[in-house]
């Protein structure tokens, strides 16, 4: 081996760790501005996947608009609703955008943004030919809820009711139409597409008095500065009319 060749090889070996270190640092620096957003994209009109395979819906549109306002890059990850909070706590997610309702228990696990929508009532939906007209009529009956959502949390505190937890609104409507339960309890905003699909006249619909959902983004406790930026962006969207326009687009006017 020529001495000149040996010198070149030695130089390459010595330089390689520095090159790798530089590349690794560059990748890390790029990722610092990438915000991971977790969702459960089966909750229209809040979040779902359209025919083109893109995330869309009320909250998806808001979070994309916020990302432009505060100059961050977001990556949206679709997952089971039950996994969202654990992944946020483990640092795998920075934001939850999944029709999540602030509660005292959840506030110990994450920060919440300003609400983007509130005063969404819970409904008792039952077959027209076997109507349930009051929450007390659910005693001793099988009742459908979506796992982890507000209806689940609320109904879990009621004694004498057998809850059947299903992952999606679509699953619950299918089970209700198959007579697998006496009723389905869910938020009003989640059901419009299914009333259109099956016909609203097929169901008996009753509001639960004084029980309302509100919706906000869940934000990692590790990122208080992100919470501040998101709240500022939501305020700007309220003031300039952008939030109202998005609500109108998705049929969610107050």
PDB file of N, CA and C in Angstrom, residues 79-120:
ATOM      1  N   UNK A  79     -54.159   6.943  15.617  1.00  0.00           N
ATOM      2  CA  UNK A  79     -54.007   5.860  16.581  1.00  0.00           C
ATOM      3  C   UNK A  79     -55.305   5.646  17.350  1.00  0.00           C
ATOM      4  N   UNK A  80     -55.351   4.587  18.143  1.00  0.00           N
ATOM      5  CA  UNK A  80     -56.507   4.334  18.993  1.00  0.00           C
ATOM      6  C   UNK A  80     -56.628   5.424  20.053  1.00  0.00           C
ATOM      7  N   UNK A  81     -57.860   5.825  20.344  1.00  0.00           N
ATOM      8  CA  UNK A  81     -58.085   6.910  21.299  1.00  0.00           C
ATOM      9  C   UNK A  81     -57.441   6.606  22.650  1.00  0.00           C
ATOM     10  N   UNK A  82     -57.529   5.347  23.093  1.00  0.00           N
ATOM     11  CA  UNK A  82     -57.014   4.984  24.412  1.00  0.00           C
ATOM     12  C   UNK A  82     -55.506   5.138  24.528  1.00  0.00           C
ATOM     13  N   UNK A  83     -54.804   5.189  23.396  1.00  0.00           N
ATOM     14  CA  UNK A  83     -53.343   5.295  23.415  1.00  0.00           C
ATOM     15  C   UNK A  83     -52.850   6.734  23.388  1.00  0.00           C
ATOM     16  N   UNK A  84     -53.739   7.682  23.144  1.00  0.00           N
ATOM     17  CA  UNK A  84     -53.313   9.071  22.962  1.00  0.00           C
ATOM     18  C   UNK A  84     -52.691   9.663  24.225  1.00  0.00           C
ATOM     19  N   UNK A  85     -53.376   9.551  25.356  1.00  0.00           N
ATOM     20  CA  UNK A  85     -52.861  10.146  26.595  1.00  0.00           C
ATOM     21  C   UNK A  85     -51.575   9.465  27.055  1.00  0.00           C
ATOM     22  N   UNK A  86     -51.492   8.115  27.061  1.00  0.00           N
ATOM     23  CA  UNK A  86     -50.212   7.492  27.415  1.00  0.00           C
ATOM     24  C   UNK A  86     -49.056   7.933  26.529  1.00  0.00           C
ATOM     25  N   UNK A  87     -49.288   8.043  25.221  1.00  0.00           N
ATOM     26  CA  UNK A  87     -48.208   8.462  24.323  1.00  0.00           C
ATOM     27  C   UNK A  87     -47.828   9.922  24.541  1.00  0.00           C
ATOM     28  N   UNK A  88     -48.793  10.753  24.905  1.00  0.00           N
ATOM     29  CA  UNK A  88     -48.483  12.149  25.234  1.00  0.00           C
ATOM     30  C   UNK A  88     -47.603  12.205  26.477  1.00  0.00           C
ATOM     31  N   UNK A  89     -47.929  11.404  27.475  1.00  0.00           N
ATOM     32  CA  UNK A  89     -47.164  11.407  28.715  1.00  0.00           C
ATOM     33  C   UNK A  89     -45.760  10.837  28.531  1.00  0.00           C
ATOM     34  N   UNK A  90     -45.614   9.917  27.581  1.00  0.00           N
ATOM     35  CA  UNK A  90     -44.305   9.321  27.314  1.00  0.00           C
ATOM     36  C   UNK A  90     -43.439  10.185  26.402  1.00  0.00           C
ATOM     37  N   UNK A  91     -43.993  11.288  25.905  1.00  0.00           N
ATOM     38  CA  UNK A  91     -43.224  12.175  25.047  1.00  0.00           C
ATOM     39  C   UNK A  91     -43.243  11.799  23.583  1.00  0.00           C
ATOM     40  N   UNK A  92     -44.065  10.828  23.209  1.00  0.00           N
ATOM     41  CA  UNK A  92     -44.157  10.437  21.800  1.00  0.00           C
ATOM     42  C   UNK A  92     -45.055  11.377  21.009  1.00  0.00           C
ATOM     43  N   UNK A  93     -45.911  12.106  21.723  1.00  0.00           N
ATOM     44  CA  UNK A  93     -46.777  13.111  21.118  1.00  0.00           C
ATOM     45  C   UNK A  93     -46.576  14.441  21.828  1.00  0.00           C
ATOM     46  N   UNK A  94     -46.858  15.519  21.103  1.00  0.00           N
ATOM     47  CA  UNK A  94     -46.830  16.864  21.686  1.00  0.00           C
ATOM     48  C   UNK A  94     -48.235  17.428  21.858  1.00  0.00           C
ATOM     49  N   UNK A  95     -49.133  17.026  20.961  1.00  0.00           N
ATOM     50  CA  UNK A  95     -50.506  17.547  20.956  1.00  0.00           C
ATOM     51  C   UNK A  95     -51.473  16.394  20.711  1.00  0.00           C
ATOM     52  N   UNK A  96     -52.626  16.449  21.364  1.00  0.00           N
ATOM     53  CA  UNK A  96     -53.736  15.554  21.037  1.00  0.00           C
ATOM     54  C   UNK A  96     -54.835  16.386  20.392  1.00  0.00           C
ATOM     55  N   UNK A  97     -55.251  15.986  19.201  1.00  0.00           N
ATOM     56  CA  UNK A  97     -56.382  16.613  18.504  1.00  0.00           C
ATOM     57  C   UNK A  97     -57.339  15.492  18.139  1.00  0.00           C
ATOM     58  N   UNK A  98     -58.258  15.191  19.050  1.00  0.00           N
ATOM     59  CA  UNK A  98     -59.086  13.999  18.866  1.00  0.00           C
ATOM     60  C   UNK A  98     -60.446  14.138  19.534  1.00  0.00           C
ATOM     61  N   UNK A  99     -61.042  15.310  19.446  1.00  0.00           N
ATOM     62  CA  UNK A  99     -62.340  15.504  20.075  1.00  0.00           C
ATOM     63  C   UNK A  99     -62.290  15.275  21.570  1.00  0.00           C
ATOM     64  N   UNK A 100     -61.194  15.707  22.185  1.00  0.00           N
ATOM     65  CA  UNK A 100     -60.993  15.433  23.608  1.00  0.00           C
ATOM     66  C   UNK A 100     -61.585  16.555  24.457  1.00  0.00           C
ATOM     67  N   UNK A 101     -62.239  16.156  25.533  1.00  0.00           N
ATOM     68  CA  UNK A 101     -62.905  17.094  26.432  1.00  0.00           C
ATOM     69  C   UNK A 101     -62.082  17.285  27.697  1.00  0.00           C
ATOM     70  N   UNK A 102     -61.814  18.522  28.098  1.00  0.00           N
ATOM     71  CA  UNK A 102     -61.081  18.752  29.355  1.00  0.00           C
ATOM     72  C   UNK A 102     -61.877  18.250  30.558  1.00  0.00           C
ATOM     73  N   UNK A 103     -61.203  17.545  31.439  1.00  0.00           N
ATOM     74  CA  UNK A 103     -61.791  17.115  32.708  1.00  0.00           C
ATOM     75  C   UNK A 103     -60.749  17.333  33.797  1.00  0.00           C
ATOM     76  N   UNK A 104     -61.162  17.403  35.063  1.00  0.00           N
ATOM     77  CA  UNK A 104     -60.178  17.553  36.146  1.00  0.00           C
ATOM     78  C   UNK A 104     -59.135  16.438  36.153  1.00  0.00           C
ATOM     79  N   UNK A 105     -59.579  15.208  35.859  1.00  0.00           N
ATOM     80  CA  UNK A 105     -58.637  14.085  35.849  1.00  0.00           C
ATOM     81  C   UNK A 105     -57.622  14.241  34.719  1.00  0.00           C
ATOM     82  N   UNK A 106     -58.087  14.590  33.547  1.00  0.00           N
ATOM     83  CA  UNK A 106     -57.185  14.744  32.407  1.00  0.00           C
ATOM     84  C   UNK A 106     -56.262  15.943  32.575  1.00  0.00           C
ATOM     85  N   UNK A 107     -56.719  16.955  33.293  1.00  0.00           N
ATOM     86  CA  UNK A 107     -55.887  18.143  33.502  1.00  0.00           C
ATOM     87  C   UNK A 107     -54.659  17.845  34.349  1.00  0.00           C
ATOM     88  N   UNK A 108     -54.667  16.724  35.056  1.00  0.00           N
ATOM     89  CA  UNK A 108     -53.485  16.297  35.796  1.00  0.00           C
ATOM     90  C   UNK A 108     -52.477  15.600  34.888  1.00  0.00           C
ATOM     91  N   UNK A 109     -52.928  15.216  33.700  1.00  0.00           N
ATOM     92  CA  UNK A 109     -52.083  14.469  32.772  1.00  0.00           C
ATOM     93  C   UNK A 109     -51.541  15.323  31.634  1.00  0.00           C
ATOM     94  N   UNK A 110     -52.158  16.479  31.411  1.00  0.00           N
ATOM     95  CA  UNK A 110     -51.766  17.325  30.286  1.00  0.00           C
ATOM     96  C   UNK A 110     -52.296  18.734  30.504  1.00  0.00           C
ATOM     97  N   UNK A 111     -51.821  19.649  29.689  1.00  0.00           N
ATOM     98  CA  UNK A 111     -52.408  20.988  29.625  1.00  0.00           C
ATOM     99  C   UNK A 111     -53.481  21.002  28.539  1.00  0.00           C
ATOM    100  N   UNK A 112     -54.443  21.894  28.694  1.00  0.00           N
ATOM    101  CA  UNK A 112     -55.480  22.045  27.676  1.00  0.00           C
ATOM    102  C   UNK A 112     -55.452  23.453  27.100  1.00  0.00           C
ATOM    103  N   UNK A 113     -55.640  23.517  25.794  1.00  0.00           N
ATOM    104  CA  UNK A 113     -55.755  24.817  25.134  1.00  0.00           C
ATOM    105  C   UNK A 113     -57.105  25.439  25.456  1.00  0.00           C
ATOM    106  N   UNK A 114     -57.281  26.665  25.000  1.00  0.00           N
ATOM    107  CA  UNK A 114     -58.614  27.261  25.021  1.00  0.00           C
ATOM    108  C   UNK A 114     -59.566  26.360  24.233  1.00  0.00           C
ATOM    109  N   UNK A 115     -60.830  26.272  24.644  1.00  0.00           N
ATOM    110  CA  UNK A 115     -61.780  25.465  23.869  1.00  0.00           C
ATOM    111  C   UNK A 115     -61.964  26.027  22.461  1.00  0.00           C
ATOM    112  N   UNK A 116     -62.094  25.126  21.509  1.00  0.00           N
ATOM    113  CA  UNK A 116     -62.425  25.531  20.144  1.00  0.00           C
ATOM    114  C   UNK A 116     -63.919  25.375  19.873  1.00  0.00           C
ATOM    115  N   UNK A 117     -64.590  24.622  20.749  1.00  0.00           N
ATOM    116  CA  UNK A 117     -66.034  24.424  20.631  1.00  0.00           C
ATOM    117  C   UNK A 117     -66.565  24.002  21.999  1.00  0.00           C
ATOM    118  N   UNK A 118     -67.724  24.527  22.381  1.00  0.00           N
ATOM    119  CA  UNK A 118     -68.318  24.102  23.645  1.00  0.00           C
ATOM    120  C   UNK A 118     -69.837  23.999  23.509  1.00  0.00           C
ATOM    121  N   UNK A 119     -70.481  23.635  24.616  1.00  0.00           N
ATOM    122  CA  UNK A 119     -71.942  23.483  24.678  1.00  0.00           C
ATOM    123  C   UNK A 119     -72.462  22.444  23.689  1.00  0.00           C
ATOM    124  N   UNK A 120     -71.758  21.318  23.601  1.00  0.00           N
ATOM    125  CA  UNK A 120     -72.187  20.211  22.753  1.00  0.00           C
ATOM    126  C   UNK A 120     -72.898  19.179  23.639  1.00  0.00           C
TER     127      UNK A 120
END
